[in-house]
Coordinates of C-alpha atoms in Angstrom, one line a residue:
Chain A
X1 CA 99.3 149.1 112.4
X2 CA 102.5 147.4 113.6
X3 CA 102.7 145.1 110.9
X4 CA 102.5 148.1 108.2
X5 CA 105.0 150.2 109.5
X6 CA 107.1 146.8 109.9
X7 CA 107.2 147.1 106.5
X8 CA 107.3 150.8 105.3
X9 CA 111.0 150.2 108.0
X10 CA 111.7 147.3 106.0
X11 CA 111.6 149.2 102.6
X12 CA 113.3 151.5 104.3
X13 CA 116.4 150.2 105.1
X14 CA 115.9 148.7 100.8
X15 CA 115.6 152.3 99.7
X16 CA 119.2 153.2 99.1
X17 CA 119.7 149.6 97.4
X18 CA 116.8 149.9 95.4
X19 CA 117.4 153.6 94.0
X20 CA 120.9 152.1 93.1
X21 CA 119.8 148.7 91.2
X22 CA 117.0 151.0 89.8
X23 CA 119.7 153.0 87.9
X24 CA 121.8 150.9 87.4
X25 CA 119.2 148.0 85.9
X26 CA 116.0 149.6 84.9
X27 CA 116.7 153.0 83.9
X28 CA 119.9 151.8 81.5
X29 CA 117.4 149.4 80.2
X30 CA 115.1 151.5 79.3
X31 CA 117.5 153.8 77.5
X32 CA 119.1 150.3 76.1
X33 CA 115.2 149.5 74.2
X34 CA 114.8 153.1 72.8
X35 CA 118.3 153.5 71.6
X36 CA 117.4 149.9 69.5
X37 CA 114.9 152.2 67.5
X38 CA 117.4 155.0 66.5
X39 CA 119.9 155.3 63.9
X40 CA 123.6 156.2 64.2
X41 CA 124.4 159.8 62.0
X42 CA 128.4 160.2 62.4
X43 CA 128.8 160.5 66.3
X44 CA 124.9 161.6 67.2
X45 CA 121.9 159.9 66.5
X46 CA 118.8 160.2 64.5
X47 CA 116.3 159.7 67.3
X48 CA 113.4 159.0 65.0
X49 CA 111.6 155.6 65.9
X50 CA 112.8 153.2 63.3
X51 CA 112.6 149.0 63.5
X52 CA 115.2 149.4 60.5
X53 CA 117.9 148.0 63.2
X54 CA 115.8 144.9 63.6
X55 CA 114.9 144.5 60.4
X56 CA 119.1 144.2 59.2
X57 CA 119.3 141.7 61.9
X58 CA 116.7 139.8 60.8
X59 CA 117.9 140.2 57.3
X60 CA 121.7 139.8 57.1
X61 CA 122.0 135.7 58.0
X62 CA 125.2 136.7 59.9
X63 CA 123.2 137.9 62.7
X64 CA 121.4 135.2 63.3
X65 CA 123.9 132.7 62.7
X66 CA 125.9 134.2 65.6
X67 CA 123.4 134.3 68.3
X68 CA 122.4 130.4 67.4
X69 CA 125.6 129.5 67.5
X70 CA 126.4 131.5 70.7
X71 CA 123.3 130.3 72.4
X72 CA 124.6 126.5 71.2
X73 CA 128.2 127.2 72.5
X74 CA 127.4 128.4 75.9
X75 CA 124.3 125.4 75.8
X76 CA 127.8 123.1 75.6
X77 CA 129.5 124.5 78.2
X78 CA 126.1 124.7 80.5
X79 CA 125.8 121.1 79.9
X80 CA 129.2 120.1 80.5
X81 CA 129.6 122.1 83.2
X82 CA 126.5 120.9 85.6
X83 CA 126.9 117.0 84.4
X84 CA 130.7 117.1 85.3
X85 CA 130.0 119.6 88.8
X86 CA 127.1 117.8 89.7
X87 CA 129.1 114.6 91.2
X88 CA 131.3 116.7 92.8
X89 CA 128.0 118.5 94.7
X90 CA 127.2 115.2 95.4
X91 CA 130.8 114.1 97.0
X92 CA 130.7 117.4 99.2
X93 CA 126.8 116.6 99.9
X94 CA 127.0 113.4 100.8
X95 CA 130.4 111.8 101.8
X96 CA 132.5 115.0 103.4
X97 CA 132.1 114.4 107.0
X98 CA 134.7 116.7 108.3
X99 CA 135.6 120.0 106.9
X100 CA 132.5 120.3 104.7
X101 CA 133.3 124.3 104.5
X102 CA 136.8 123.9 103.8
X103 CA 136.1 121.8 100.7
X104 CA 133.2 124.4 99.5
X105 CA 135.8 127.3 99.9
X106 CA 138.2 125.5 97.5
X107 CA 135.7 124.5 95.0
X108 CA 134.3 127.8 94.8
X109 CA 137.7 129.6 95.7
X110 CA 138.8 130.4 91.6
X111 CA 135.3 131.9 90.8
X112 CA 135.8 134.7 93.0
X113 CA 139.4 135.7 91.4
X114 CA 139.7 137.5 88.0
X115 CA 137.8 135.8 85.2
X116 CA 140.0 137.6 82.7
X117 CA 143.0 135.5 84.2
X118 CA 141.6 132.6 84.4
X119 CA 140.7 132.9 80.4
X120 CA 144.0 134.3 80.2
X121 CA 145.5 130.6 81.8
X122 CA 143.5 128.6 79.0
X123 CA 145.2 130.7 76.3
X124 CA 148.5 130.0 78.3
X125 CA 147.3 126.4 78.6
X126 CA 145.8 125.4 74.9
X127 CA 148.3 128.1 72.8
X128 CA 149.9 126.8 69.4
X129 CA 152.7 126.8 71.2
X130 CA 150.9 126.7 74.8
X131 CA 151.3 124.2 77.2
X132 CA 149.9 121.5 75.8
X133 CA 151.3 121.6 72.2
X134 CA 155.1 121.9 73.6
X135 CA 154.9 119.6 76.7
X136 CA 153.6 116.5 73.7
X137 CA 156.4 118.0 71.2
X138 CA 158.8 117.6 74.0
X139 CA 158.0 114.1 74.5
X140 CA 158.1 113.2 71.2
X141 CA 153.7 112.5 71.2
X142 CA 153.5 114.4 68.0
X143 CA 155.7 116.2 65.6
X144 CA 153.7 119.6 65.1
X145 CA 151.7 121.9 67.3
X146 CA 147.7 120.5 67.2
X147 CA 146.1 123.2 65.5
X148 CA 142.5 122.6 66.8
X149 CA 143.0 123.4 70.5
X150 CA 143.4 127.3 70.1
X151 CA 140.8 129.0 68.5
X152 CA 137.9 126.8 67.9
X153 CA 134.6 126.4 70.1
X154 CA 136.0 123.2 71.8
X155 CA 138.4 125.4 73.4
X156 CA 136.1 128.5 74.0
X157 CA 133.0 125.9 75.3
X158 CA 136.3 124.3 77.2
X159 CA 137.2 127.5 79.4
X160 CA 133.4 128.5 79.8
X161 CA 132.9 125.4 81.5
X162 CA 136.1 125.6 83.7
X163 CA 135.2 129.5 84.4
X164 CA 131.7 128.8 86.0
X165 CA 132.1 125.9 87.4
X166 CA 131.7 127.1 90.9
X167 CA 128.9 129.0 90.5
X168 CA 127.2 125.6 88.9
X169 CA 128.1 123.8 92.4
X170 CA 127.2 125.8 94.6
X171 CA 123.1 125.6 93.9
X172 CA 123.0 121.4 93.0
X173 CA 124.9 121.1 96.7
X174 CA 122.3 123.5 98.5
X175 CA 119.7 121.2 97.0
X176 CA 121.8 117.8 97.7
X177 CA 122.4 118.8 101.2
X178 CA 118.9 119.7 101.8
X179 CA 117.6 116.2 101.2
X180 CA 115.9 113.9 103.9
X181 CA 118.5 111.1 104.4
X182 CA 115.8 109.5 106.2
X183 CA 114.0 109.0 102.3
X184 CA 117.4 107.8 100.8
X185 CA 116.9 104.6 103.8
X186 CA 113.3 104.2 103.5
X187 CA 114.2 103.9 99.7
X188 CA 117.1 101.3 100.4
X189 CA 114.5 99.2 103.8
X190 CA 111.9 99.1 100.1
X191 CA 114.1 97.2 98.0
X192 CA 115.3 99.9 96.3
X193 CA 119.3 99.4 95.1
X194 CA 121.8 102.4 94.6
X195 CA 121.1 102.9 91.4
X196 CA 117.1 102.9 91.4
X197 CA 117.6 105.1 94.7
X198 CA 119.5 107.7 93.1
X199 CA 117.3 108.4 89.8
X200 CA 114.0 107.7 92.2
X201 CA 115.2 110.1 95.1
X202 CA 118.4 111.9 94.8
X203 CA 117.9 112.7 91.3
X204 CA 114.2 114.7 91.8
X205 CA 114.9 115.9 94.8
X206 CA 117.9 117.8 93.6
X207 CA 116.2 119.0 90.8
X208 CA 115.9 122.0 91.7
X209 CA 119.5 122.8 92.1
X210 CA 120.5 121.7 88.9
X211 CA 117.5 123.8 87.3
X212 CA 119.0 126.8 88.8
X213 CA 122.5 125.8 88.2
X214 CA 121.8 125.7 84.5
X215 CA 119.9 128.7 84.4
X216 CA 122.8 130.4 86.2
X217 CA 125.6 129.0 84.2
X218 CA 123.7 129.5 80.6
X219 CA 121.9 132.7 80.7
X220 CA 125.4 134.9 82.0
X221 CA 127.9 132.9 79.2
X222 CA 125.4 133.7 76.3
X223 CA 126.9 137.6 76.3
X224 CA 130.5 136.3 76.8
X225 CA 132.9 137.9 74.8
X226 CA 135.9 138.2 76.6
X227 CA 136.4 134.3 75.8
X228 CA 135.7 134.5 72.6
X229 CA 137.9 137.2 71.9
X230 CA 140.7 135.4 73.3
X231 CA 140.2 131.7 72.6
X232 CA 137.6 131.5 69.6
X233 CA 138.9 132.7 66.7
X234 CA 137.4 133.6 63.5
X235 CA 135.1 130.2 64.3
X236 CA 134.5 130.8 67.4
X237 CA 133.4 134.4 67.8
X238 CA 130.3 134.7 69.5
X239 CA 127.4 137.6 69.6
X240 CA 129.1 139.5 72.4
X241 CA 131.9 140.5 70.2
X242 CA 129.8 141.6 67.6
X243 CA 127.8 143.6 69.8
X244 CA 131.2 144.6 71.8
X245 CA 132.3 145.6 68.3
X246 CA 129.3 148.2 67.8
X247 CA 129.9 149.9 70.7
X248 CA 133.6 150.1 69.6
X249 CA 135.3 150.2 66.2
X250 CA 131.8 149.8 64.1
X251 CA 130.6 152.7 65.9
X252 CA 126.6 151.8 65.5
X253 CA 125.2 152.1 69.1
X254 CA 121.7 151.5 67.7
X255 CA 122.6 148.7 66.0
X256 CA 124.6 147.1 69.3
X257 CA 121.5 147.9 71.2
X258 CA 119.2 146.1 68.9
X259 CA 121.3 143.3 68.8
X260 CA 121.8 143.1 73.2
X261 CA 117.8 143.3 73.0
X262 CA 117.4 140.6 70.6
X263 CA 120.4 138.6 72.5
X264 CA 118.3 139.4 75.8
X265 CA 114.7 138.1 73.9
X266 CA 116.2 134.9 73.3
X267 CA 118.1 134.2 76.4
X268 CA 114.7 134.8 77.9
X269 CA 112.7 132.6 75.5
X270 CA 115.2 129.6 76.0
X271 CA 114.9 130.0 80.0
X272 CA 111.3 130.1 79.9
X273 CA 111.2 127.2 77.9
X274 CA 113.6 125.0 79.7
X275 CA 111.7 125.8 82.5
X276 CA 108.5 125.2 81.9
X277 CA 109.5 121.8 80.6
X278 CA 111.1 121.2 83.4
X279 CA 108.3 121.6 85.7
X280 CA 106.5 119.3 83.5
X281 CA 108.9 116.2 83.8
X282 CA 108.5 116.8 87.2
X283 CA 104.7 116.7 87.0
X284 CA 105.1 113.7 85.2
X285 CA 107.6 112.2 87.4
X286 CA 105.8 112.9 90.9
Chain B
X1 CA 123.1 110.7 111.5
X2 CA 125.9 107.7 111.9
X3 CA 129.1 108.6 109.3
X4 CA 129.3 105.2 108.9
X5 CA 125.6 104.3 107.4
X6 CA 125.3 102.1 104.5
X7 CA 124.5 105.2 102.4
X8 CA 127.3 107.4 103.5
X9 CA 129.5 104.8 103.0
X10 CA 133.3 105.9 101.2
X11 CA 133.0 105.7 97.4
X12 CA 136.6 105.4 96.2
X13 CA 135.8 106.0 92.7
X14 CA 133.7 109.8 93.9
X15 CA 136.7 110.7 95.6
X16 CA 139.2 110.1 93.1
X17 CA 136.9 112.4 90.8
X18 CA 136.4 114.8 93.6
X19 CA 140.5 115.1 93.9
X20 CA 140.4 115.1 90.1
X21 CA 137.8 117.6 90.0
X22 CA 140.0 120.1 92.3
X23 CA 143.1 119.2 90.1
X24 CA 141.7 120.2 87.1
X25 CA 140.4 123.4 88.1
X26 CA 143.2 124.6 90.1
X27 CA 146.4 123.6 86.5
X28 CA 145.6 125.5 84.5
X29 CA 145.7 129.1 86.7
X30 CA 148.7 127.8 88.4
X31 CA 150.5 127.6 85.2
X32 CA 150.5 131.5 84.8
X33 CA 153.0 131.7 87.9
X34 CA 155.1 128.7 86.8
X35 CA 155.7 130.2 83.7
X36 CA 156.2 133.7 84.9
X37 CA 159.8 132.5 86.6
X38 CA 160.9 130.7 83.3
X39 CA 163.5 132.6 81.7
X40 CA 162.3 132.8 78.3
X41 CA 160.2 135.1 76.6
X42 CA 157.7 131.9 74.8
X43 CA 155.5 130.3 77.5
X44 CA 156.1 127.0 76.2
X45 CA 157.9 123.4 77.7
X46 CA 160.5 122.7 78.3
X47 CA 161.3 125.3 81.0
X48 CA 164.5 127.2 81.1
X49 CA 166.2 128.2 83.8
X50 CA 164.5 130.2 86.7
X51 CA 164.2 134.0 86.8
X52 CA 162.8 137.0 88.6
X53 CA 163.6 139.4 85.9
X54 CA 159.7 139.2 84.6
X55 CA 158.9 140.5 88.3
X56 CA 161.7 143.0 88.3
X57 CA 160.7 144.6 84.9
X58 CA 157.5 144.8 86.4
X59 CA 158.7 148.1 88.8
X60 CA 160.1 150.0 85.9
X61 CA 156.6 150.6 84.5
X62 CA 154.6 152.9 85.5
X63 CA 151.6 152.2 83.3
X64 CA 152.0 149.3 85.9
X65 CA 151.8 151.6 89.1
X66 CA 149.1 154.4 87.9
X67 CA 146.3 151.3 87.2
X68 CA 147.1 149.6 90.2
X69 CA 146.5 152.7 92.0
X70 CA 143.3 153.1 90.2
X71 CA 142.1 149.5 90.5
X72 CA 142.3 150.2 94.5
X73 CA 141.0 153.3 94.6
X74 CA 137.8 152.0 92.7
X75 CA 137.8 148.7 94.6
X76 CA 138.0 150.7 98.4
X77 CA 135.0 152.8 97.4
X78 CA 133.3 149.7 95.8
X79 CA 133.5 147.7 98.7
X80 CA 132.7 150.3 101.3
X81 CA 129.9 151.5 99.5
X82 CA 128.6 148.4 98.4
X83 CA 128.8 146.9 101.8
X84 CA 127.3 149.7 103.7
X85 CA 124.0 149.4 101.5
X86 CA 124.5 145.6 101.7
X87 CA 124.1 145.2 105.4
X88 CA 120.8 147.8 105.2
X89 CA 119.3 145.7 102.8
X90 CA 120.3 142.3 104.1
X91 CA 118.4 143.4 107.4
X92 CA 115.9 144.4 105.3
X93 CA 115.3 141.0 103.8
X94 CA 116.3 138.9 106.8
X95 CA 114.6 141.2 109.7
X96 CA 111.3 142.5 107.9
X97 CA 107.6 140.8 106.7
X98 CA 107.9 142.9 103.1
X99 CA 105.5 141.7 100.9
X100 CA 106.6 141.2 97.2
X101 CA 110.4 140.1 99.0
X102 CA 110.9 137.4 96.3
X103 CA 110.7 139.4 93.1
X104 CA 112.4 142.5 95.1
X105 CA 115.0 140.0 96.0
X106 CA 115.6 138.4 92.5
X107 CA 115.9 142.5 91.5
X108 CA 118.7 142.7 93.7
X109 CA 120.4 139.8 92.8
X110 CA 119.7 140.4 88.6
X111 CA 123.4 141.6 88.0
X112 CA 124.8 138.0 88.9
X113 CA 122.8 136.1 85.8
X114 CA 122.8 138.9 83.2
X115 CA 125.0 138.6 80.9
X116 CA 128.1 141.4 82.0
X117 CA 128.2 142.9 78.1
X118 CA 124.2 143.5 78.6
X119 CA 124.6 145.3 81.7
X120 CA 127.9 147.0 80.1
X121 CA 126.4 148.9 77.3
X122 CA 123.2 149.7 78.9
X123 CA 124.9 152.0 81.4
X124 CA 127.3 152.9 78.8
X125 CA 124.8 154.0 76.8
X126 CA 122.6 156.0 80.0
X127 CA 125.9 157.0 81.1
X128 CA 126.8 159.0 77.5
X129 CA 123.2 159.9 77.1
X130 CA 123.3 162.2 80.5
X131 CA 126.2 163.3 79.2
X132 CA 129.0 162.2 82.0
X133 CA 132.6 161.7 80.8
X134 CA 133.8 157.9 81.3
X135 CA 136.1 158.3 84.2
X136 CA 137.0 156.1 87.5
X137 CA 133.9 157.5 89.0
X138 CA 131.9 155.9 86.2
X139 CA 133.5 152.2 86.9
X140 CA 132.9 152.1 90.0
X141 CA 129.1 153.2 89.2
X142 CA 129.0 150.3 87.4
X143 CA 131.5 147.8 90.1
X144 CA 128.9 148.6 93.0
X145 CA 125.8 147.3 90.6
X146 CA 128.0 144.4 90.8
X147 CA 129.1 143.9 94.1
X148 CA 125.8 144.5 96.0
X149 CA 125.0 141.4 95.1
X150 CA 127.4 139.6 96.6
X151 CA 127.4 141.7 99.3
X152 CA 123.9 141.1 100.2
X153 CA 124.7 137.9 99.5
X154 CA 127.7 137.3 101.8
X155 CA 125.7 139.0 104.7
X156 CA 121.9 137.4 104.5
X157 CA 123.0 134.1 106.4
X158 CA 124.7 136.5 108.7
X159 CA 121.9 138.1 109.8
X160 CA 119.7 135.0 109.2
X161 CA 122.3 133.4 112.0
X162 CA 121.7 135.3 115.0
X163 CA 118.5 135.5 117.2
X164 CA 116.0 138.3 116.5
X165 CA 115.0 138.0 120.1
X166 CA 118.5 139.5 121.0
X167 CA 117.4 143.0 119.0
X168 CA 114.2 143.0 121.0
X169 CA 115.8 142.6 124.3
X170 CA 118.3 145.3 123.5
X171 CA 115.3 147.8 122.6
X172 CA 113.3 146.4 125.4
X173 CA 115.9 147.8 127.9
X174 CA 115.6 151.3 126.2
X175 CA 118.0 151.4 123.4
X176 CA 116.8 153.2 120.4
X177 CA 117.2 151.8 116.9
X178 CA 120.2 153.4 115.9
X179 CA 122.2 152.3 119.2
X180 CA 120.5 148.9 119.0
X181 CA 122.0 148.7 115.6
X182 CA 125.5 149.8 116.5
X183 CA 125.6 147.7 120.0
X184 CA 124.0 144.7 119.1
X185 CA 123.7 144.3 115.0
X186 CA 126.8 145.0 113.9
X187 CA 128.8 143.0 116.5
X188 CA 127.1 140.0 115.9
X189 CA 127.6 140.6 111.8
X190 CA 130.5 141.8 112.0
X191 CA 132.4 138.5 110.7
X192 CA 129.5 139.0 107.5
X193 CA 130.8 142.7 106.8
X194 CA 134.4 142.0 107.0
X195 CA 133.9 139.1 104.6
X196 CA 131.2 141.4 102.3
X197 CA 134.4 143.7 102.5
X198 CA 137.0 141.7 101.7
X199 CA 135.3 139.6 98.9
X200 CA 133.5 143.0 96.8
X201 CA 137.3 144.5 97.1
X202 CA 139.1 141.8 95.5
X203 CA 135.3 141.7 92.3
X204 CA 136.2 144.9 92.1
X205 CA 139.5 144.6 91.9
X206 CA 139.6 142.1 89.7
X207 CA 136.3 143.1 87.6
X208 CA 136.5 143.4 83.8
X209 CA 133.6 143.8 81.8
X210 CA 131.9 147.1 83.3
X211 CA 135.6 148.8 83.7
X212 CA 135.7 147.9 79.8
X213 CA 133.1 149.9 78.4
X214 CA 132.7 152.2 81.7
X215 CA 136.6 153.4 82.1
X216 CA 138.0 156.5 80.6
X217 CA 141.7 157.2 79.8
X218 CA 142.5 155.9 83.4
X219 CA 142.8 152.3 83.2
X220 CA 142.0 149.9 85.9
X221 CA 144.5 147.0 86.0
X222 CA 142.8 144.2 84.1
X223 CA 141.9 147.4 81.7
X224 CA 146.0 147.3 81.1
X225 CA 146.9 143.4 81.1
X226 CA 144.2 143.4 78.1
X227 CA 146.0 146.1 76.3
X228 CA 148.9 144.5 77.0
X229 CA 147.7 140.9 75.5
X230 CA 148.3 142.1 72.3
X231 CA 151.9 142.7 72.5
X232 CA 154.1 138.8 73.1
X233 CA 157.2 140.9 74.2
X234 CA 155.2 141.8 77.4
X235 CA 154.0 138.3 77.4
X236 CA 156.1 137.4 80.3
X237 CA 156.0 140.5 82.5
X238 CA 152.3 140.3 82.4
X239 CA 152.4 136.7 83.3
X240 CA 154.2 137.8 86.7
X241 CA 151.4 140.4 87.0
X242 CA 148.8 138.0 86.8
X243 CA 150.4 135.5 89.6
X244 CA 150.7 138.7 92.0
X245 CA 147.2 139.5 91.2
X246 CA 146.0 136.1 91.4
X247 CA 147.6 135.3 95.1
X248 CA 146.6 138.1 96.1
X249 CA 143.0 137.8 95.6
X250 CA 143.3 134.1 96.8
X251 CA 144.2 135.0 100.2
X252 CA 141.8 137.9 100.3
X253 CA 138.7 135.5 98.9
X254 CA 140.1 132.9 101.9
X255 CA 140.3 135.0 104.4
X256 CA 136.8 136.6 103.3
X257 CA 135.3 133.2 103.4
X258 CA 137.0 131.7 106.3
X259 CA 135.7 134.6 108.8
X260 CA 132.5 134.4 107.7
X261 CA 133.3 130.3 107.6
X262 CA 129.6 128.9 109.2
X263 CA 127.2 131.0 107.6
X264 CA 129.0 130.7 103.8
X265 CA 127.2 127.3 103.0
X266 CA 123.7 128.9 101.8
X267 CA 125.1 131.9 100.8
X268 CA 123.7 131.4 97.4
X269 CA 120.6 130.3 98.5
X270 CA 119.0 133.5 98.9
X271 CA 120.0 133.9 95.0
X272 CA 118.2 130.6 93.7
X273 CA 115.0 132.5 93.3
X274 CA 116.4 134.7 90.6

């Protein structure tokens, strides 16, 4: 009885948040799914359900190519971010003893500030007339600006990795921090060197953090359109740009909705596949 | 554990890496303020003379002021509403035995992970189907959804950090739930509330994607900047504007994190099961 009323009180405190989230996520997604089966007629919609949008997405190679490219680019950015951030998270978890909080704040501070401006900063750095090119030119190392810096997939991947770094560090730091230090001592006492100890104790135990970091970066970056719009050029365009165009200049909302749904499904499929394969690997290890 | 334990002894290469990491993290952003004081319309080396003219130019731009006011209005409303709802949600998540807590928390934290463009177009579709005109109000709704998870994740560690028995003592001594909340719970979690207000203000103030899809004729500051990026002659004063925004954002976030220190380390832990 008491327990039941406690549950009730708990949920009543959660109600405002749940209502907002339902209005903000569930209902819009429902309509988005419905809309993906509609047809754009001028500025209105033909509500007769049809799978024409999905057929078109399957028929025209551009859509599939863009989705594949987006998944590949954000996959690259994710791998780069996780690999580069892991040592940092490890350093703060194991080697910082004083002012730990200060390090965490310093690492995560940029993440909270304007995404647009951080991407803009990379445009300034990588631009044709930008920081790197003009610095190299004035030193005399190169004769003409390096063109591959801006408007390339590399530029987008670098920027994405940089922009999401803080998001990757936190979960990995948390799971590294949780590792019981006496396990490491036990491994050492039983004869493991630092390398073996890392691969047999630290890495497997921090794997949950690595997995959440991977998903926390891969999922949102796949749909990014600001970075490719500012830095990608024609070769670096991602599916997000195409979706945005359907809701803007092209004005074909149902097609945009269908592309958004396809994007969500492909992300979900890859994320699930990734989670199952890591679960499988972990079971094999332990 | 002793700091001089052989497992945790200083590791020079790792230390070097960490410092390098922080430099790479901050340097690209620092080029914006550097070039905002450069007396040239081109953003390139070598630097010309020092100037304040790009900042002075901002003062004369009416749209900058208009969009600044829009951004402040949206961010203040968003931070108050998101933090207000966040307090109750964080209390519910930490204090009550909730069946299905995992999925519920995961659902609430969804906006942190779902690609911004998908949230944006989904809300746009809903709003247009309801026949609501795009305005600063629709932007605010979008921002509340984006900011709520941040507010909750910021305050959860605060609730976890103090003993439930203090609240029970207050109730035993005859305070009702309302006054227990105001006289015991609220003062205890106040640093978290303040941090949440500062952080959600900054997130909303700097947010671009939701504003991009949901704003009508009134632009917020990031939308104004986006529009100006097409004009090369506007570039230096946009650098100046960006520098001001970055400095203010960094200060606000730093204050927020600092007020909430001690509780911050695990603040993303609650989102880990999403």
